[in-house]
mmCIF file of C-alpha atoms and ligand atoms in Angstrom:
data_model
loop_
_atom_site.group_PDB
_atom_site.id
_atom_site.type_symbol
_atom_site.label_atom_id
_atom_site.label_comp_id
_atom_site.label_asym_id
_atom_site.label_seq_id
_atom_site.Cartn_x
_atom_site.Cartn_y
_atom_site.Cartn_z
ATOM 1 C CA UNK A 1 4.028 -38.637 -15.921
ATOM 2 C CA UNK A 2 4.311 -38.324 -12.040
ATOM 3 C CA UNK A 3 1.394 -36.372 -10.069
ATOM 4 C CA UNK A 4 2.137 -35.694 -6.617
ATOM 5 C CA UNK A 5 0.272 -34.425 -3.973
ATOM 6 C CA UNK A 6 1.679 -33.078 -0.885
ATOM 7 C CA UNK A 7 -0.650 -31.882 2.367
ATOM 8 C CA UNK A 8 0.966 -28.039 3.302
ATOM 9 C CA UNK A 9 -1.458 -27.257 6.444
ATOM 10 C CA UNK A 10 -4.115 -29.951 7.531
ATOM 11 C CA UNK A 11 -5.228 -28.014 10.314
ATOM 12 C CA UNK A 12 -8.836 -26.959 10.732
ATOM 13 C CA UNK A 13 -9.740 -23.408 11.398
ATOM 14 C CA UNK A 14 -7.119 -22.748 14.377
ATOM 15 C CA UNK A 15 -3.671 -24.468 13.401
ATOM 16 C CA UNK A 16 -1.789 -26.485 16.184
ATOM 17 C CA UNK A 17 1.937 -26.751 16.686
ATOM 18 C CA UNK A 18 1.836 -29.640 14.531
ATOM 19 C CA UNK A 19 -0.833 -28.656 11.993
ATOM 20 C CA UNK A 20 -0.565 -25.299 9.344
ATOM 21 C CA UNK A 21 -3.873 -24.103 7.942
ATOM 22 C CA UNK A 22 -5.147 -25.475 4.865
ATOM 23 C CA UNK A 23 -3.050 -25.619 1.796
ATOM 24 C CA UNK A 24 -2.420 -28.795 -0.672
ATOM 25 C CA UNK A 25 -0.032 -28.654 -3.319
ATOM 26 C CA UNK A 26 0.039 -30.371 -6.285
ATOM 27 C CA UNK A 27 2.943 -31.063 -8.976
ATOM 28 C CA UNK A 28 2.773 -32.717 -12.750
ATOM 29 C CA UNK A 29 5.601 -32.447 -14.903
ATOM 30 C CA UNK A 30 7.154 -29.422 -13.582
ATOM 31 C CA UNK A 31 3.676 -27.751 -13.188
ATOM 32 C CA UNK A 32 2.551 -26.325 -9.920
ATOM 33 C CA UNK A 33 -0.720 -25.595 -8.905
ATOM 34 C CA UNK A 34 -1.299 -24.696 -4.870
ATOM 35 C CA UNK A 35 -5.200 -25.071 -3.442
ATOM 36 C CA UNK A 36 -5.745 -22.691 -0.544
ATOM 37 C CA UNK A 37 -3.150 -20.677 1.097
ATOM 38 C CA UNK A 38 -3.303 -20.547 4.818
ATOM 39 C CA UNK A 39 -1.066 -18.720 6.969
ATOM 40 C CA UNK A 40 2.219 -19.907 6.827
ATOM 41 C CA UNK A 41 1.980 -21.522 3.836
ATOM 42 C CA UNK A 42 5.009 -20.369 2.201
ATOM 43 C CA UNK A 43 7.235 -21.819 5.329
ATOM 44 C CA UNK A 44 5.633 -25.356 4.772
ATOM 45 C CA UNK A 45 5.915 -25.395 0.877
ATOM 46 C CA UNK A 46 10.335 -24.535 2.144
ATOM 47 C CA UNK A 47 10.181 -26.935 4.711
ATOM 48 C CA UNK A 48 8.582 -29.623 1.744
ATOM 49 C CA UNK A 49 10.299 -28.753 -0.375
ATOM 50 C CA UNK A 50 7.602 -28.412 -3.083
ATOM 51 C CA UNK A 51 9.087 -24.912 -4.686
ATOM 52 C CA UNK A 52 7.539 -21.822 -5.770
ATOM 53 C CA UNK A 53 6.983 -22.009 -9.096
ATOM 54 C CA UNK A 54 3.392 -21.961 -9.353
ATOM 55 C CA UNK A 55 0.920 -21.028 -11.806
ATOM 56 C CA UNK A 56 -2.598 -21.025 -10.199
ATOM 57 C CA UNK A 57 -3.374 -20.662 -6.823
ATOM 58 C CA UNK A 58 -7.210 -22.039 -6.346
ATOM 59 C CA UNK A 59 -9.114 -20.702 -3.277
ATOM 60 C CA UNK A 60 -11.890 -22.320 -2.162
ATOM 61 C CA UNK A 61 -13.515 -19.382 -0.301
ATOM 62 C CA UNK A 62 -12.373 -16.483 1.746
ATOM 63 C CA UNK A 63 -12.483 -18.259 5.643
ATOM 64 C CA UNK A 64 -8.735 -16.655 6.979
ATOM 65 C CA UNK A 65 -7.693 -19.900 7.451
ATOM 66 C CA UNK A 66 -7.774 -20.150 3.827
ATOM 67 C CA UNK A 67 -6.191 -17.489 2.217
ATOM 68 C CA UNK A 68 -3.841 -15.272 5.426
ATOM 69 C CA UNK A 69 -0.368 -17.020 3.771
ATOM 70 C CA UNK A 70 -1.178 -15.305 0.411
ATOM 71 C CA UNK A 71 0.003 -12.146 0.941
ATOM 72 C CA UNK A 72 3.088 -13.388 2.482
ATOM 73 C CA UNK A 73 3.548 -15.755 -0.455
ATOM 74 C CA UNK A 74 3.236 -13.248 -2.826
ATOM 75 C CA UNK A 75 5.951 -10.701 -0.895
ATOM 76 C CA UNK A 76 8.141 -13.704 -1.024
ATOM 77 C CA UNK A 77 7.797 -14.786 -4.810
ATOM 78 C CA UNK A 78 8.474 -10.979 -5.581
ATOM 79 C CA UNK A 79 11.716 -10.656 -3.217
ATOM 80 C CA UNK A 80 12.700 -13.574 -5.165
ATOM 81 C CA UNK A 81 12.371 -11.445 -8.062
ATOM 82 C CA UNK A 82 9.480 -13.306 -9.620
ATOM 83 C CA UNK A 83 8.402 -12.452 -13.271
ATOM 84 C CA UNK A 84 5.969 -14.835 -14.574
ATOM 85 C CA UNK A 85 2.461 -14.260 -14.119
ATOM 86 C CA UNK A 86 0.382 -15.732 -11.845
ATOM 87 C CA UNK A 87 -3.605 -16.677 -11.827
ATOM 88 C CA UNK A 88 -5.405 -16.742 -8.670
ATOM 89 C CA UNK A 89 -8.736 -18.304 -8.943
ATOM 90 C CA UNK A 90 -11.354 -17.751 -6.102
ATOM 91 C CA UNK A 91 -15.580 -18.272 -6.076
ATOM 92 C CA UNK A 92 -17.728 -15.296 -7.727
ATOM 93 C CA UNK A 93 -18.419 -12.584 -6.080
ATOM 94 C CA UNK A 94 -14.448 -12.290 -3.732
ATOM 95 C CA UNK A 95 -12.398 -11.169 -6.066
ATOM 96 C CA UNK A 96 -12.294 -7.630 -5.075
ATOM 97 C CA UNK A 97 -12.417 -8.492 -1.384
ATOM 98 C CA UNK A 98 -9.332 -10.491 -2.430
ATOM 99 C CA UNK A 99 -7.113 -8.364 -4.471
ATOM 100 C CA UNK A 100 -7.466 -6.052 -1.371
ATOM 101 C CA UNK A 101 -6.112 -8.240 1.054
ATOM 102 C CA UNK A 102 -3.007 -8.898 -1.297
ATOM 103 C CA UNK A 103 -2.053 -5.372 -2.516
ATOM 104 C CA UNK A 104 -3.643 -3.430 1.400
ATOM 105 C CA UNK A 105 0.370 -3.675 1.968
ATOM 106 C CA UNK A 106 2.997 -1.896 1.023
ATOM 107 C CA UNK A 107 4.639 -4.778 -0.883
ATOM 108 C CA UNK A 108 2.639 -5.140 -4.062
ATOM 109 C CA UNK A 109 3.812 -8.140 -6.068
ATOM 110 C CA UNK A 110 5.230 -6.598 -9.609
ATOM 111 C CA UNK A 111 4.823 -9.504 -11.644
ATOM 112 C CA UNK A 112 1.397 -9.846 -13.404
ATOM 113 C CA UNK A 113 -1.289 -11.167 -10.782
ATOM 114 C CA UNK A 114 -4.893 -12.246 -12.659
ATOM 115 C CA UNK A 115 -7.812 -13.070 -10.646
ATOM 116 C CA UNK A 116 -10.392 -15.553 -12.117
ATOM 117 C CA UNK A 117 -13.638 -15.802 -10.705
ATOM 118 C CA UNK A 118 -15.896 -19.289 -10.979
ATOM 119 C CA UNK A 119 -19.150 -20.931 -9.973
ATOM 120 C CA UNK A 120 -20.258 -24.313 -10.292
ATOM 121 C CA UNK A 121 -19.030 -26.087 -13.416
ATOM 122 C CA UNK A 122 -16.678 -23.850 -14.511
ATOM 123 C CA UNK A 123 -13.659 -25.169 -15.615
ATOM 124 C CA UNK A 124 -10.814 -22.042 -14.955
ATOM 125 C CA UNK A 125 -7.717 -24.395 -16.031
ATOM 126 C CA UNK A 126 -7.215 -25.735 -19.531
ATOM 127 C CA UNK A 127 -4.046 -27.608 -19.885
ATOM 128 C CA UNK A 128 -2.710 -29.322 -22.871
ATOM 129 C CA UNK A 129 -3.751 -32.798 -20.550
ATOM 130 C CA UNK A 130 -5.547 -31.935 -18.102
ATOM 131 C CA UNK A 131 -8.067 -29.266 -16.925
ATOM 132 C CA UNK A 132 -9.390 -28.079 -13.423
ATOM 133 C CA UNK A 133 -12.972 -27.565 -12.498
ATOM 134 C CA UNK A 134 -14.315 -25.564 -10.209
ATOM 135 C CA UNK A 135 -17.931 -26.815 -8.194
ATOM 136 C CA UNK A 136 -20.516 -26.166 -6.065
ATOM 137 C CA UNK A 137 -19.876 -26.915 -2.051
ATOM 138 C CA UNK A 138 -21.676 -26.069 0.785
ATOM 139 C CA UNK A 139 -20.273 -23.717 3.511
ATOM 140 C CA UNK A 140 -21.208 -21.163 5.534
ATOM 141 C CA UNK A 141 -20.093 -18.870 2.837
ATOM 142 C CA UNK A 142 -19.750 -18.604 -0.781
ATOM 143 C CA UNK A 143 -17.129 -21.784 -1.793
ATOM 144 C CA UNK A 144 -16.166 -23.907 -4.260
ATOM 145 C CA UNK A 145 -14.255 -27.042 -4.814
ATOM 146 C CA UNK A 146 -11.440 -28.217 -7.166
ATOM 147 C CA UNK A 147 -11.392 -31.579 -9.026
ATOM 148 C CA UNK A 148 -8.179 -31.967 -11.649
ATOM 149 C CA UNK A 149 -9.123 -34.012 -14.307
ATOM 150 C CA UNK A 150 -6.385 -35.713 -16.828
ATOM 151 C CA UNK A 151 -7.746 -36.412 -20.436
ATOM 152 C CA UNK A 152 -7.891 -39.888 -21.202
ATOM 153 C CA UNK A 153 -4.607 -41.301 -22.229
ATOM 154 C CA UNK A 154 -4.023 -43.256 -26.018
ATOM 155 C CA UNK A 155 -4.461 -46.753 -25.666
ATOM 156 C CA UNK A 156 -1.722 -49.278 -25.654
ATOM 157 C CA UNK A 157 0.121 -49.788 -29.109
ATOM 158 C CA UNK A 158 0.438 -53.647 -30.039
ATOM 159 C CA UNK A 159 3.527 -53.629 -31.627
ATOM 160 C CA UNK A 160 3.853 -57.209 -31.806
ATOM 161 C CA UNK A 161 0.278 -56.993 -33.697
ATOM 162 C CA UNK A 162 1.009 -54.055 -35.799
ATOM 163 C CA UNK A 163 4.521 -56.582 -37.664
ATOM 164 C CA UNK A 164 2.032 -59.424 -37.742
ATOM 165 C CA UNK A 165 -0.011 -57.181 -40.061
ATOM 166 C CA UNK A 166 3.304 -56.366 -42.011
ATOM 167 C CA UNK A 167 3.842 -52.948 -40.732
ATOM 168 C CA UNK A 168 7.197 -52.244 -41.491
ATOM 169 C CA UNK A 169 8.715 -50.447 -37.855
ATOM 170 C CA UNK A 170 9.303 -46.612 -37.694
ATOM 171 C CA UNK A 171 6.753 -43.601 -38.602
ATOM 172 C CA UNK A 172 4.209 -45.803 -39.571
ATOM 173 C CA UNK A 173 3.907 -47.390 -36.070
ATOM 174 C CA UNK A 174 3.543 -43.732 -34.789
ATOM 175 C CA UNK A 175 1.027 -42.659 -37.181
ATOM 176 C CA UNK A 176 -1.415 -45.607 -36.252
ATOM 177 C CA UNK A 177 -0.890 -44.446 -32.772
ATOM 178 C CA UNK A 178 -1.891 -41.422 -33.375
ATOM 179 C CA UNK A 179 -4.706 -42.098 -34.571
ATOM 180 C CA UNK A 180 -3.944 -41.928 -38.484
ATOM 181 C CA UNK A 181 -4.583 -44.756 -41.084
ATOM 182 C CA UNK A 182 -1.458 -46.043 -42.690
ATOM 183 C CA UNK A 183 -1.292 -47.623 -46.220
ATOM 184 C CA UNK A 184 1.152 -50.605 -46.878
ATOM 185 C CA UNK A 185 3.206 -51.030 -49.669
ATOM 186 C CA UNK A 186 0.876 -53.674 -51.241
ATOM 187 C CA UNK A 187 -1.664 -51.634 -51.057
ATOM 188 C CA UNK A 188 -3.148 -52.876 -47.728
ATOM 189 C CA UNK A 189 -4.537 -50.098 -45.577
ATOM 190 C CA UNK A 190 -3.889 -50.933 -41.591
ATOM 191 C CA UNK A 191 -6.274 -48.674 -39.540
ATOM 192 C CA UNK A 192 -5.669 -47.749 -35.684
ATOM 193 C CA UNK A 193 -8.426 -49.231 -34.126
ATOM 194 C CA UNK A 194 -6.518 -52.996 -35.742
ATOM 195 C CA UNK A 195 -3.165 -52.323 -33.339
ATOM 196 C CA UNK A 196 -4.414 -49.703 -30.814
ATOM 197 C CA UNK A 197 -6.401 -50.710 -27.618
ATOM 198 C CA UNK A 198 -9.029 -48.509 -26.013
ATOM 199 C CA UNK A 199 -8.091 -45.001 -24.178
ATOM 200 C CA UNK A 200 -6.970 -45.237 -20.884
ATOM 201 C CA UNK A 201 -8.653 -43.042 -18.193
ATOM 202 C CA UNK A 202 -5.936 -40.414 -16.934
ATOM 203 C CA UNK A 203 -6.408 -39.811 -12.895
ATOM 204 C CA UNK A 204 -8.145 -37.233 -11.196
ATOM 205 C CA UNK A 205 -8.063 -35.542 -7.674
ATOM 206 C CA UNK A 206 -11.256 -33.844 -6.022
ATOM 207 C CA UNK A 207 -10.688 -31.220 -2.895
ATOM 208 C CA UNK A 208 -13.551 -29.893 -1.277
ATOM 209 C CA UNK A 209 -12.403 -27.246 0.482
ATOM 210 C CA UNK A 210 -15.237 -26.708 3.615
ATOM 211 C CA UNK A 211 -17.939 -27.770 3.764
ATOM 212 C CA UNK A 212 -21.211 -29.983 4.373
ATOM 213 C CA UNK A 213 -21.171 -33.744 2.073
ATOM 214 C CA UNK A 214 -22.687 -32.408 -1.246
ATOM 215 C CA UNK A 215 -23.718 -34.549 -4.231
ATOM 216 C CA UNK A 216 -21.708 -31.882 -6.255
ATOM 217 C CA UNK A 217 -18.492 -33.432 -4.836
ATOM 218 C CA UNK A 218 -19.426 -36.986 -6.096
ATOM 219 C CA UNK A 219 -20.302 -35.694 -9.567
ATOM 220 C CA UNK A 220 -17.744 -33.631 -10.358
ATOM 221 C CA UNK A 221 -15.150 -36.523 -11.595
ATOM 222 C CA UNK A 222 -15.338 -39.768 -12.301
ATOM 223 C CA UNK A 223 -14.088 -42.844 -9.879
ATOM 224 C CA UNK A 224 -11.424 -39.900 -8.396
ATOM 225 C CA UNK A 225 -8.092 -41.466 -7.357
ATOM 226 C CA UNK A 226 -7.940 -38.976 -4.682
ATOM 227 C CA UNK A 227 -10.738 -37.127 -2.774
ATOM 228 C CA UNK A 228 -9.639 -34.852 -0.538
ATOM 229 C CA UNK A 229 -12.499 -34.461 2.355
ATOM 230 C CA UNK A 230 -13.455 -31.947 4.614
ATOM 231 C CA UNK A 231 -13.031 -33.850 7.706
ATOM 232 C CA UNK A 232 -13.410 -31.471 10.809
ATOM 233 C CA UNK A 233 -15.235 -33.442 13.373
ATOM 234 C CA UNK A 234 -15.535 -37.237 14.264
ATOM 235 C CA UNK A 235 -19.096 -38.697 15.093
ATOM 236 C CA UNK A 236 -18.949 -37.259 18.179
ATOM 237 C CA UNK A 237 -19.441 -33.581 17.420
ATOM 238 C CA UNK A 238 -21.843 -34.371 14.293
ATOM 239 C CA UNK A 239 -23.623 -31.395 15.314
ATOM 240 C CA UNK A 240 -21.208 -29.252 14.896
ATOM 241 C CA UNK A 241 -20.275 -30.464 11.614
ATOM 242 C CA UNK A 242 -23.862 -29.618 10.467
ATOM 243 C CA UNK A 243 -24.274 -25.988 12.570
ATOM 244 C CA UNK A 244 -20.427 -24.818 10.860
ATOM 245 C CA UNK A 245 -21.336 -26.462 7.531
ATOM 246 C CA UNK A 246 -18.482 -29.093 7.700
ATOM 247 C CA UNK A 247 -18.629 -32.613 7.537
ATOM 248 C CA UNK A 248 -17.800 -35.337 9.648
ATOM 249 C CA UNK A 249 -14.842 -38.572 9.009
ATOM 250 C CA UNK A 250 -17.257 -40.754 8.493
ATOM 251 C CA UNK A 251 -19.664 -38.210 5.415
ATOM 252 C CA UNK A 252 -16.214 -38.456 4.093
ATOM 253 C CA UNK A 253 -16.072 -41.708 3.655
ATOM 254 C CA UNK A 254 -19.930 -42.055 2.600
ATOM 255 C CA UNK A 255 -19.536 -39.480 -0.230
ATOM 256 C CA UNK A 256 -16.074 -41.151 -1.226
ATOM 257 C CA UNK A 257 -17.386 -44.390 -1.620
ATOM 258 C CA UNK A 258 -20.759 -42.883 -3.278
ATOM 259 C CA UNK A 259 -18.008 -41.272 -5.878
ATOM 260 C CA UNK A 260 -16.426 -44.529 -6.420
ATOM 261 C CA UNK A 261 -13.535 -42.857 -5.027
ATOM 262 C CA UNK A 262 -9.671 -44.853 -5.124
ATOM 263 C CA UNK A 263 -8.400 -43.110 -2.001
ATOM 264 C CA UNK A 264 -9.564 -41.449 1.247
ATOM 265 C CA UNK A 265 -7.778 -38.053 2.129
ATOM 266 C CA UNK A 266 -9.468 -36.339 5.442
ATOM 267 C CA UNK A 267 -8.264 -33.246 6.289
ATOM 268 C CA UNK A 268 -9.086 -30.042 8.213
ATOM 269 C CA UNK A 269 -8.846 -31.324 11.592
ATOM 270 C CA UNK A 270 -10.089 -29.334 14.463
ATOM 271 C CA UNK A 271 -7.900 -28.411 16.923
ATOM 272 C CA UNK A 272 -10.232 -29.901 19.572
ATOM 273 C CA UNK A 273 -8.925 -33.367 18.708
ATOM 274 C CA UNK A 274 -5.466 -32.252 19.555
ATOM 275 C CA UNK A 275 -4.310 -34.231 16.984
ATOM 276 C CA UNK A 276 -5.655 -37.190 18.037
ATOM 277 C CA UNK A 277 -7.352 -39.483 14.585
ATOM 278 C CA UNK A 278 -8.511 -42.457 15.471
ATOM 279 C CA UNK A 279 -12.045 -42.267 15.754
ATOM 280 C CA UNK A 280 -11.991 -39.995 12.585
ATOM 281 C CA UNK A 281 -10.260 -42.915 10.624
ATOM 282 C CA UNK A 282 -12.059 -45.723 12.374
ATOM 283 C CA UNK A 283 -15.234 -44.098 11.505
ATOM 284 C CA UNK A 284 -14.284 -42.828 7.794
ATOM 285 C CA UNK A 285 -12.989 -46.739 7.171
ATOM 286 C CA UNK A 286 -16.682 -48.461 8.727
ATOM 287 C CA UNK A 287 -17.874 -46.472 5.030
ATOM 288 C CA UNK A 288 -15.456 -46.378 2.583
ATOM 289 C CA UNK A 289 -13.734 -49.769 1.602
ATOM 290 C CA UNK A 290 -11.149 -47.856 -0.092
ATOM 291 C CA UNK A 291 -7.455 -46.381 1.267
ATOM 292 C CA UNK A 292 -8.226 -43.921 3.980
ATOM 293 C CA UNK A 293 -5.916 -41.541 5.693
ATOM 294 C CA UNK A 294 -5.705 -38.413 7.396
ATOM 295 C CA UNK A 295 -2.229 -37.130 6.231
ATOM 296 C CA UNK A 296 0.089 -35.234 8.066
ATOM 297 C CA UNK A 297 1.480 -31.961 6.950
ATOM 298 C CA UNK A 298 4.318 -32.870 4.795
ATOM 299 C CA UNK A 299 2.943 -35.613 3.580
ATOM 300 C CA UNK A 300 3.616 -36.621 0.424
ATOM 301 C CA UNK A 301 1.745 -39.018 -2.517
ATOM 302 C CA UNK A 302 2.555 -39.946 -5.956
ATOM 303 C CA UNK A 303 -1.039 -40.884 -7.438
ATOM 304 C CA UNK A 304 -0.758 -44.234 -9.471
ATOM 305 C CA UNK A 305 -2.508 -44.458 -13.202
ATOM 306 C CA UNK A 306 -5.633 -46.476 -12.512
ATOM 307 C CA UNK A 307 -4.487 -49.243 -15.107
ATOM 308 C CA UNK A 308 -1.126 -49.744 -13.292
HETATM 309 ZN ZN1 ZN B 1 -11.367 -23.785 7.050
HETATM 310 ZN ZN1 ZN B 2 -14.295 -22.216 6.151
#
């Protein structure tokens, strides 16, 4: 079951010719969700090549660098003659402030829009495998971040096992899998637990969105394979970081290796840098063991199960 991740806009508040503003879409099994939508998103997700076919659209908060591609989006999904519904989930207390920026134009989508609003802990995304939870960050206005969570998988069948024990192969081998008890023709009764190892942990991305290192972000999932950091400054503008309630490479790194985190995303990059990410890398690596980097846009990752 592939889960891919690819960075739309990486830029910090003011994009640069090689930067878009934020956006991060993610695909699993012909499922799209998209988190933020800054300007120009739509162009990126062509140029990518992720498609359009999304379901959810999570905002983190209502900074323009954030949400300014949504309305365009949304003119081009409905040129394209878009029917299905879609849900746009955003932190309580926008979604009137919103729905006004999308539908102030004269090109109102026509296929269903829903807005969802959520606080810390909700969880606006159920999926049959999966859901997506919505917590608390810390910015200089009202946010949230976005951690998608996989169920834990069924453990590994022993087939080899499961003949020892006279299990004759076909629905019987799927029943035990599933959980079910399976009497043999003698009369022997094989339970699961006999030719079915533990669950396996499914993975799990975090995205904060903006804002200052919270605990929230390291609580939200457990051992993430992917945390996706608010990275805006290096060490050298710390200050700033604290004043504009973002965080620094290197608080990256400290809350991803406080979260037992797999893998290092830092994005957001101000445009003061001109695109220049060594120190923010060199810094994020002296506190995080794990695989840091600060992707480009258009970069593209296939997160591995953590058992393989
Ligand atoms: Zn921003
Ligand atoms: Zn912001």
């Amino acid at each position: 079951m592939p889960l891919r991740v690819t960075f739309l806009g990486t830029a910090g508040a003011i994009p640069t010719t090689e930067r878009n503003p934020s956006a991060i879409h993610v695909a699993r099994e012909g499922e799209e969700l998209l988190f933020d939508a800054g300007e120009g998103t739509q162009r990126q997700m062509m140029r990518f090549g992720t498609g359009f076919s999304l379901s959810h659209l999570f905002v983190t908060h209502l900074h323009g660098d954030h949400v300014l591609g949504i309305p365009g989006l949304l003119q081009t999904m409905d040129f394209n003659d878009r029917t299905d519904p879609l849900t746009i989930v955003t932190p309580r207390g926008t979604r009137s402030r919103l729905k006004r920026l999308v539908t102030a134009l004269e090109n109102r989508p026509s296929f269903p829009v829903e807005y969802i609003e959520v606080g810390d802990g909700d969880v606006p995304l159920r999926a049959e495998e999966y859901e997506v939870r919505a917590f608390e960050t810390d910015h200089e206005t009202t946010s949230v971040g976005y951690a998608l969570v996989e169920d834990d998988r069924k453990g590994r069948f022993d087939r080899e096992r499961a003949e020892e024990l006279g299990v004759p192969v076909g629905p019987k081998f799927s029943q035990l899998h599933e959980g079910e008890s399976v009497e043999l023709e003698d009369g022997t009764v094989i339970e699961p637990e006999q030719v079915v190892g533990e669950p396996r942990p499914g993975r799990s991305i975090v995205y904060t969105g903006d804002t200052r290192p919270t605990v929230a972000t390291i609580e939200v999932a457990d051992e993430p394979d992917l945390l996706i950091h608010d990275a805006t400054f290096a060490d050298d503008r710390a200050d700033r970081a604290a004043t504009t309630a973002h965080s620094t490479a290197r608080a990256a790194g400290e809350i991803a290796a406080r979260a037992d985190a797999k893998r290092l995303a830092l994005v957001h990059l101000s445009s003061r840098y001109a695109g220049y990410t060594d120190d923010h890398l060199g810094e994020a690596r002296e506190a995080f063991d794990g695989e840091v980097w600060m992707p480009a846009d258009g970069k593209s990752i296939e997160i591995p199960y953590p058992d393989s």
